[in-house]
mmCIF file of C-alpha atoms and ligand atoms in Angstrom:
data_model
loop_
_atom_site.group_PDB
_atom_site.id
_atom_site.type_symbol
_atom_site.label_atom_id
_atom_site.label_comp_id
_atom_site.label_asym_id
_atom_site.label_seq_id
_atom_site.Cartn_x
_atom_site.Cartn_y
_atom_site.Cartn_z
ATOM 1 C CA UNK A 189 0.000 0.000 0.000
ATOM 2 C CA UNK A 190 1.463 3.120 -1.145
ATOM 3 C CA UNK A 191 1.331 6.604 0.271
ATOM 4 C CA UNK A 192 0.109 9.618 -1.256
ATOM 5 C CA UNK A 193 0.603 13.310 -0.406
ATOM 6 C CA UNK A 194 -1.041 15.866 -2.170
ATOM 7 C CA UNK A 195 0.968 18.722 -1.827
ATOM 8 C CA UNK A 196 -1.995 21.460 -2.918
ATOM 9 C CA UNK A 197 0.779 24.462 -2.911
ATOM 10 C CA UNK A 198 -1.003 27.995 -3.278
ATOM 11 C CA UNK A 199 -3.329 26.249 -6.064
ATOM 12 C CA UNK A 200 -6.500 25.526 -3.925
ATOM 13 C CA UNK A 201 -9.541 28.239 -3.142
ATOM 14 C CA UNK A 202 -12.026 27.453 -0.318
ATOM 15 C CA UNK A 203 -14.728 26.916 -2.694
ATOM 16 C CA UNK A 204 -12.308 23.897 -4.399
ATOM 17 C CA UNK A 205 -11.743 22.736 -1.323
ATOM 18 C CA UNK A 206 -15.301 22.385 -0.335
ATOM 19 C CA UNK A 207 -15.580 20.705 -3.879
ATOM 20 C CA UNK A 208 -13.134 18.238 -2.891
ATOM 21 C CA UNK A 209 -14.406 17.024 0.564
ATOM 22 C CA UNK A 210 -17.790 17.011 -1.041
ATOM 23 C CA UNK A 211 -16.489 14.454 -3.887
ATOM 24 C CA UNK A 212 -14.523 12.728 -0.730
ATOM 25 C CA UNK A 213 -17.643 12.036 1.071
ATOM 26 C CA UNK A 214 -19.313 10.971 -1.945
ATOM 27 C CA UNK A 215 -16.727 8.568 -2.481
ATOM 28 C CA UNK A 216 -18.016 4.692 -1.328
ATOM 29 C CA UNK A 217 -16.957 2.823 -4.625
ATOM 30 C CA UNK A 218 -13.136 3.027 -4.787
ATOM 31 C CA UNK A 219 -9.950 1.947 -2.755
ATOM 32 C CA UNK A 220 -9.855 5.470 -2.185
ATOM 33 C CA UNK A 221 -11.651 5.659 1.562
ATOM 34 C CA UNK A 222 -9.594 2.295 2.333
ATOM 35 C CA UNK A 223 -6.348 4.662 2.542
ATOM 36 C CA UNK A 224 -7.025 6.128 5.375
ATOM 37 C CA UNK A 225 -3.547 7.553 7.178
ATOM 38 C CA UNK A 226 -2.171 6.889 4.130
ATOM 39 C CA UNK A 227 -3.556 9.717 2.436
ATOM 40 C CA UNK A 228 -2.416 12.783 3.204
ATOM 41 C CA UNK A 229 -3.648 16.644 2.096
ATOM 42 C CA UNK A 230 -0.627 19.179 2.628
ATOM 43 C CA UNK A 231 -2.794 22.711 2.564
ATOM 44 C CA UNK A 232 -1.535 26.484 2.593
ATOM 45 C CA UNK A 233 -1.567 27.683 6.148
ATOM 46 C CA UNK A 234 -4.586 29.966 6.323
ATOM 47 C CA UNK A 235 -6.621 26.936 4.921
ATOM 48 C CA UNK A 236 -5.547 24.333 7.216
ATOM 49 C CA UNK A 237 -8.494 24.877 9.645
ATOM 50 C CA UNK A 238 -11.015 25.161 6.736
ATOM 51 C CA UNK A 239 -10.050 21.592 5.830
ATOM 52 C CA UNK A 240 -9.209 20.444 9.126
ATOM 53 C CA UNK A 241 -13.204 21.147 9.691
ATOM 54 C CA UNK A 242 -14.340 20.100 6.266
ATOM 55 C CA UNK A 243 -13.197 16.948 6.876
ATOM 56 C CA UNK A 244 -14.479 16.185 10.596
ATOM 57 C CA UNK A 245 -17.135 13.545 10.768
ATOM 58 C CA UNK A 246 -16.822 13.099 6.596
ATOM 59 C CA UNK A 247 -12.900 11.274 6.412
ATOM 60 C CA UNK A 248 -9.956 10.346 8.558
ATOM 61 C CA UNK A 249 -7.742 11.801 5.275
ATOM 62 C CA UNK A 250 -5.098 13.317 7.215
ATOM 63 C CA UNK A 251 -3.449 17.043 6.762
ATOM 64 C CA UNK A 252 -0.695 19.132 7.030
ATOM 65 C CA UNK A 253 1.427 22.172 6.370
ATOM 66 C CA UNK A 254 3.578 22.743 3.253
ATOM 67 C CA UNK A 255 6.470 24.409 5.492
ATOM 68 C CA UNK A 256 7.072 25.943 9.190
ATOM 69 C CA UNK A 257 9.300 27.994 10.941
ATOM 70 C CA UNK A 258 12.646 26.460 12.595
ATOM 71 C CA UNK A 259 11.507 29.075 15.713
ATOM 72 C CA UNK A 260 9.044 27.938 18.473
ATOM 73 C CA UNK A 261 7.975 31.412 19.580
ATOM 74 C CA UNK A 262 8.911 35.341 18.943
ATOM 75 C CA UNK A 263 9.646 38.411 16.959
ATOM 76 C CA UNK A 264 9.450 36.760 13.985
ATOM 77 C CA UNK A 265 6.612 38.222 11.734
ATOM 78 C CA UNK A 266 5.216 36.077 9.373
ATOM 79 C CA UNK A 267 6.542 32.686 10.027
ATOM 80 C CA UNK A 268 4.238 30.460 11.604
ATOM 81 C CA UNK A 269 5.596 27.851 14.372
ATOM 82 C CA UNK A 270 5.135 23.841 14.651
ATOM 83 C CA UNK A 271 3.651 24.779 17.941
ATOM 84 C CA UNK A 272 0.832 26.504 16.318
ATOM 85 C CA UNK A 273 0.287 23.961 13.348
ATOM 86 C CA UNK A 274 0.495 20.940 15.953
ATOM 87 C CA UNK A 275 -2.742 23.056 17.799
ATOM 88 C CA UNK A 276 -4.269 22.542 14.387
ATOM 89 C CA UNK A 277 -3.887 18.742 14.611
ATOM 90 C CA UNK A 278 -1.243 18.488 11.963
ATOM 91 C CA UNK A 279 -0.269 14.753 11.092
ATOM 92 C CA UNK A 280 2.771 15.828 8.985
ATOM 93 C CA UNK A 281 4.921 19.264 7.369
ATOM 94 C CA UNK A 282 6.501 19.212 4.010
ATOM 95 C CA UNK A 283 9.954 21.298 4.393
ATOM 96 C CA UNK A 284 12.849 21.544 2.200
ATOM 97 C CA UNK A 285 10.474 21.796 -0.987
ATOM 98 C CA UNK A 286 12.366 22.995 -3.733
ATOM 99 C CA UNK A 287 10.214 26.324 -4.557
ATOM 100 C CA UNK A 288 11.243 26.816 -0.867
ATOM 101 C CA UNK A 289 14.567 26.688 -1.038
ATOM 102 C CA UNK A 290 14.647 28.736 -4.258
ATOM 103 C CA UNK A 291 12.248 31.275 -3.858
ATOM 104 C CA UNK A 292 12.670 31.817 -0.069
ATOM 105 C CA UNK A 293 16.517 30.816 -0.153
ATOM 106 C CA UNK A 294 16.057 27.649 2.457
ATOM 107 C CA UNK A 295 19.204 26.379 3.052
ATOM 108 C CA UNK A 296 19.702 22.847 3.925
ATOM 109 C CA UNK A 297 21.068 23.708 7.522
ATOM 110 C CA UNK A 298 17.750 25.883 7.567
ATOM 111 C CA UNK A 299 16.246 22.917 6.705
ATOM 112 C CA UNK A 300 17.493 20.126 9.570
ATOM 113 C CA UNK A 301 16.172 22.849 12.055
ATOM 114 C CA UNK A 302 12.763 22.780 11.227
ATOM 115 C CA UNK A 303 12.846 19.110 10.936
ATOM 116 C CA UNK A 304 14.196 19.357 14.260
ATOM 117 C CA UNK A 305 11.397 21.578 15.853
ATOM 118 C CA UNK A 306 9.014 19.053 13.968
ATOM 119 C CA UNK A 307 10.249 16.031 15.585
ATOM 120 C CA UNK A 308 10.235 17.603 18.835
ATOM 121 C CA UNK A 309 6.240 18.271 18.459
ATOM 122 C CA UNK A 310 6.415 14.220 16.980
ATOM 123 C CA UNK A 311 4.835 15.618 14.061
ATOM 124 C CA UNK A 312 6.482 13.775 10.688
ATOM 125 C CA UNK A 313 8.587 15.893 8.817
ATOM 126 C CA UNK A 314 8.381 15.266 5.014
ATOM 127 C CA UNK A 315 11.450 16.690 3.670
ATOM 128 C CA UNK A 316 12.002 17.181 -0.093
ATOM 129 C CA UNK A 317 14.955 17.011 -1.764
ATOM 130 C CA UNK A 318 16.148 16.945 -5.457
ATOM 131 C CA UNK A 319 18.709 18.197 -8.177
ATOM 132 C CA UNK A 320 17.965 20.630 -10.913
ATOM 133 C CA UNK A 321 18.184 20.026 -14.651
ATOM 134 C CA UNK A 322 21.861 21.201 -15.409
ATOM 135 C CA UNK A 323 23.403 19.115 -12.038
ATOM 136 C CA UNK A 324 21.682 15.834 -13.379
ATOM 137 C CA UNK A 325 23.092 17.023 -16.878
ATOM 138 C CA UNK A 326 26.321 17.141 -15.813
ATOM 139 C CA UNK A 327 26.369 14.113 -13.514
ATOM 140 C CA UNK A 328 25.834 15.828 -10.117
ATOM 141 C CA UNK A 329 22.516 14.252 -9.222
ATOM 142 C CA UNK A 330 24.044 12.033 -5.925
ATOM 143 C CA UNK A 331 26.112 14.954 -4.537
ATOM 144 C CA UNK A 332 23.350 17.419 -4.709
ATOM 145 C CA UNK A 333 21.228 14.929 -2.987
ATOM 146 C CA UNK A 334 23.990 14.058 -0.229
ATOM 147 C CA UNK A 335 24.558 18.166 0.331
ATOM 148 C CA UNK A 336 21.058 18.454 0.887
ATOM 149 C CA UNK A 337 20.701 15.000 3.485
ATOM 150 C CA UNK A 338 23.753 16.081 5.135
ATOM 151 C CA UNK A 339 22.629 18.112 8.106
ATOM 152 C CA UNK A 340 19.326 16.071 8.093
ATOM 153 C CA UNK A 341 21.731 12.874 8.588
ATOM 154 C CA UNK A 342 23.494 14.689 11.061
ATOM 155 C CA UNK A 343 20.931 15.793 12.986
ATOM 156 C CA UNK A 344 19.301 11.694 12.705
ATOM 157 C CA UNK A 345 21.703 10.058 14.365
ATOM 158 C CA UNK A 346 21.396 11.035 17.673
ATOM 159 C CA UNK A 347 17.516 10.813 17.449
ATOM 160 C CA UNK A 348 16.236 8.187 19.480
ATOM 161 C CA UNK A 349 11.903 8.930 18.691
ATOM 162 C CA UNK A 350 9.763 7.092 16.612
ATOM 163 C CA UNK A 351 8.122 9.519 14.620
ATOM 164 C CA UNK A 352 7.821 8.449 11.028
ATOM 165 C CA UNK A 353 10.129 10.542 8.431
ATOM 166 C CA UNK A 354 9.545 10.764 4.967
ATOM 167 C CA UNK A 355 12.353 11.588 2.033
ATOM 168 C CA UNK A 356 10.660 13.250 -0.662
ATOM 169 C CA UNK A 357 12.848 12.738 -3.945
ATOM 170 C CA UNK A 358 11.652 15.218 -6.420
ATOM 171 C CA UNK A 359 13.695 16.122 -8.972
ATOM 172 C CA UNK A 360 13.658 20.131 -9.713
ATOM 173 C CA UNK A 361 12.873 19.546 -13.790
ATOM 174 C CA UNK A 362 10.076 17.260 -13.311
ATOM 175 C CA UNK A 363 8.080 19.309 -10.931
ATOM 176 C CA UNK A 364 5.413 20.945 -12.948
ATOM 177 C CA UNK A 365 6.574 20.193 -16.097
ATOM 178 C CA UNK A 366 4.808 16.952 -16.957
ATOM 179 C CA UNK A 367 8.314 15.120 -17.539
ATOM 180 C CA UNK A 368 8.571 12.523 -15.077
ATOM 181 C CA UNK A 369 12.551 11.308 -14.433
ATOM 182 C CA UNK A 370 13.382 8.116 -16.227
ATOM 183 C CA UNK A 371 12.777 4.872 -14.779
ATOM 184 C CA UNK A 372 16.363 3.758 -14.952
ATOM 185 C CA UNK A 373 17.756 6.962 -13.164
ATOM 186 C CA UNK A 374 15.135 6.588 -10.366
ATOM 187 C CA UNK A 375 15.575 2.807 -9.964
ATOM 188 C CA UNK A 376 19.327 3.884 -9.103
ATOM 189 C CA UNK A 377 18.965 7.082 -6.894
ATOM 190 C CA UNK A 378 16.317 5.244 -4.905
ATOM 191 C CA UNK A 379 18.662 2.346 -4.256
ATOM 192 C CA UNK A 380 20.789 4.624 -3.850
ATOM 193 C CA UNK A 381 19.473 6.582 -0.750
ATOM 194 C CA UNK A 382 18.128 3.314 0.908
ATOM 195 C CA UNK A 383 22.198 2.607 1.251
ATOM 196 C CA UNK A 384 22.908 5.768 2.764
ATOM 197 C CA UNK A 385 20.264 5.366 5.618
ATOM 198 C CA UNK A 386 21.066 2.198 6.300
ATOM 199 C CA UNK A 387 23.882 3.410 9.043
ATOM 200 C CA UNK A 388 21.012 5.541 10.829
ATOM 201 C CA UNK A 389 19.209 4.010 13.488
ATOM 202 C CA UNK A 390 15.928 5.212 12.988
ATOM 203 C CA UNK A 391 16.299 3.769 9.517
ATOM 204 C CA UNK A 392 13.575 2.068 9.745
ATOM 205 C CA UNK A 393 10.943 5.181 10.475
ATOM 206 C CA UNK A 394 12.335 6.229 7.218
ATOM 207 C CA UNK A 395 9.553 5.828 4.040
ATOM 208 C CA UNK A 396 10.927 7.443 0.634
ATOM 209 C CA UNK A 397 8.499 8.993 -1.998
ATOM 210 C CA UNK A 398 8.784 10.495 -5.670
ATOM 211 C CA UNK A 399 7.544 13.615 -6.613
ATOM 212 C CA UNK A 400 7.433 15.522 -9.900
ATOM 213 C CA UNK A 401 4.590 14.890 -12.434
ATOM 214 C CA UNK A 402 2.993 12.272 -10.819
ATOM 215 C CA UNK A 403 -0.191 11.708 -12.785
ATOM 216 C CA UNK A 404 -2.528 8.903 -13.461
ATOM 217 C CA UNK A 405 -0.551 8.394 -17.045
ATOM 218 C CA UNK A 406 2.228 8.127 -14.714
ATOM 219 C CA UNK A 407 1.843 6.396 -12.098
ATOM 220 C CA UNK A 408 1.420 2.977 -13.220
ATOM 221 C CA UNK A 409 5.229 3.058 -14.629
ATOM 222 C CA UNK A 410 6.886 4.566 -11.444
ATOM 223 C CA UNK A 411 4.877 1.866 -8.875
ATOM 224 C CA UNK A 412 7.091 -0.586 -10.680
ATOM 225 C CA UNK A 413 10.669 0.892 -9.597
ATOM 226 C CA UNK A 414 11.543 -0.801 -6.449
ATOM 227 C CA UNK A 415 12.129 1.280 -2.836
ATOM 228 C CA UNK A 416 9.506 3.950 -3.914
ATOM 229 C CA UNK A 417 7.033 4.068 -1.066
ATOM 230 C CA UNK A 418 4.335 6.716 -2.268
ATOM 231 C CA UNK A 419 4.244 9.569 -3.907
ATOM 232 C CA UNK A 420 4.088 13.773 -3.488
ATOM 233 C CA UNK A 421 1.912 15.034 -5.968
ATOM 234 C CA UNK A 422 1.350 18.476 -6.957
ATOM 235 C CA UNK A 423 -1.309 20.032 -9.627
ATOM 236 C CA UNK A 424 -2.644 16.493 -10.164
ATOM 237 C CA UNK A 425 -4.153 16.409 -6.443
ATOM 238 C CA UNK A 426 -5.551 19.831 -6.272
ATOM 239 C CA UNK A 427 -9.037 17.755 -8.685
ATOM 240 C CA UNK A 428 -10.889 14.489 -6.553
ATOM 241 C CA UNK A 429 -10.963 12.630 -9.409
ATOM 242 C CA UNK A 430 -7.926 13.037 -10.868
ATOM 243 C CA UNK A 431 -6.529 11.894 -7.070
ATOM 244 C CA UNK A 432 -8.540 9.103 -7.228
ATOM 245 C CA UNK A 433 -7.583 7.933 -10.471
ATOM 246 C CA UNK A 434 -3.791 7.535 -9.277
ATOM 247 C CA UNK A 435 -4.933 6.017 -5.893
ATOM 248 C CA UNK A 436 -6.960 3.520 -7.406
ATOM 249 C CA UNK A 437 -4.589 3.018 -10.385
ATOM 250 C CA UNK A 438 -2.077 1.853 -7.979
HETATM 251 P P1 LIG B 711 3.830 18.327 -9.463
HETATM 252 O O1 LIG B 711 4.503 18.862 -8.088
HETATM 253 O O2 LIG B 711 3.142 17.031 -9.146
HETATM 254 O O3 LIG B 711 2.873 19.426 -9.848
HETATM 255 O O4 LIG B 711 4.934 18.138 -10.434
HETATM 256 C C1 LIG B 711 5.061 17.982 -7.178
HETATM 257 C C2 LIG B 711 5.631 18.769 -6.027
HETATM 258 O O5 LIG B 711 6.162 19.871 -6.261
HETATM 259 O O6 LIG B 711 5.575 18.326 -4.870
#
């Protein structure tokens, strides 16, 4: 059983998600309901309790937050803490996402510490990481990807907790663009990072997912590459049916 995160970015409007939780309820005929935990809505902040309450009494879909501040409480004007999301329930945080750490400058290091302050409130961090077109062009794909676990790793092995982590592997040109990376490439990173978690102890609350154009045209080739978990999925999520079509295709 795979997992799925939609990762609804700044696409979504109150009205869509109403939409949504309607189609949700409606839902009785596919695998779809059967997910459960396994299904998981990462919102925008302000709409977070919107969902949160759409969904009460109608699914036990779980949500999140699509990033957080590395700071538990202060001067620091609009960032929004883990302490405040965790009041909202939160199941899970996406940090490290690659529009983050190119539009807002999030540095890896950045990065570890609000995994940190996520872990601390045991909510699951889902941290994204991912190379961009010209480093897997010229061969840089595995350092890129080692930079950017680096502090996380650092920071892992002297946690002891048992919250669940997930490793988002989304690489930068296939995020929007409708390429997905080919089969052969991902078959290797993914083996790839399953070595280099092996020396962590917590290895084991470790789950790794692919993200970039995940679609129901694509999903039925990428459940075939081995140590893929679930996915992240972007535009695709933000429409029920379209959701539902890669859940069920799966
Ligand atoms: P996409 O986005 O599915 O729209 O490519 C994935 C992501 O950025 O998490």
């Amino acid at each position: 059983m795979y997992y799925y995160i939609a990762n609804w970015k700044m696409y979504q409007s109150l009205q869509g998600i109403t939409q949504f939780v309607e189609q949700l309820s409606q839902d009785t005929t596919s695998t779809f309901n059967g997910y459960n935990a396994r299904l998981k809505i990462a919102a925008s902040y302000e709409q977070i309790d919107f969902l949160r309450r759409s969904l009460l009494g109608v699914s036990s879909v779980c949500y999140g937050a699509q990033d957080c501040s590395q700071y538990n409480k202060g001067p620091y004007t609009g960032q929004v803490s883990v302490e405040s999301l965790a009041d909202l329930g939160i199941d899970f945080c996406i940090i490290g996402h690659s529009e983050a750490r190119i539009y807002l400058g999030q540095s890896s290091e950045l990065i570890a510490l609000k995994m940190k302050a996520l872990l601390a409130m045991e909510i699951s961090p889902v941290i994204c990481i991912g190379e961009t077109l010209q480093e897997y062009q010229n061969g840089e794909t595995i350092e890129r990807l080692y930079d950017q676990l680096s502090p996380i790793f650092t920071y892992l092995k002297e946690y002891t907790g048992n919250v669940k982590i997930y490793i988002a592997y989304e690489p930068i040109y296939a995020i929007g663009s409708g390429i997905v990376a080919k089969i052969e490439d991902l078959e290797n990173i993914f083996n790839l990072l399953h070595l280099m978690i092996q020396q962590l102890s917590v290895a084991k609350n470790i789950t790794f997912l692919y993200g970039g154009s995940v679609s129901s045209s694509s999903i039925s080739c990428l459940k075939k590459i081995q140590g893929i978990s679930g996915f992240l999925i972007g535009k695709m999520s933000i429409d029920f049916q379209e959701l539902k079509k890669i859940v069920d295709l799966s």
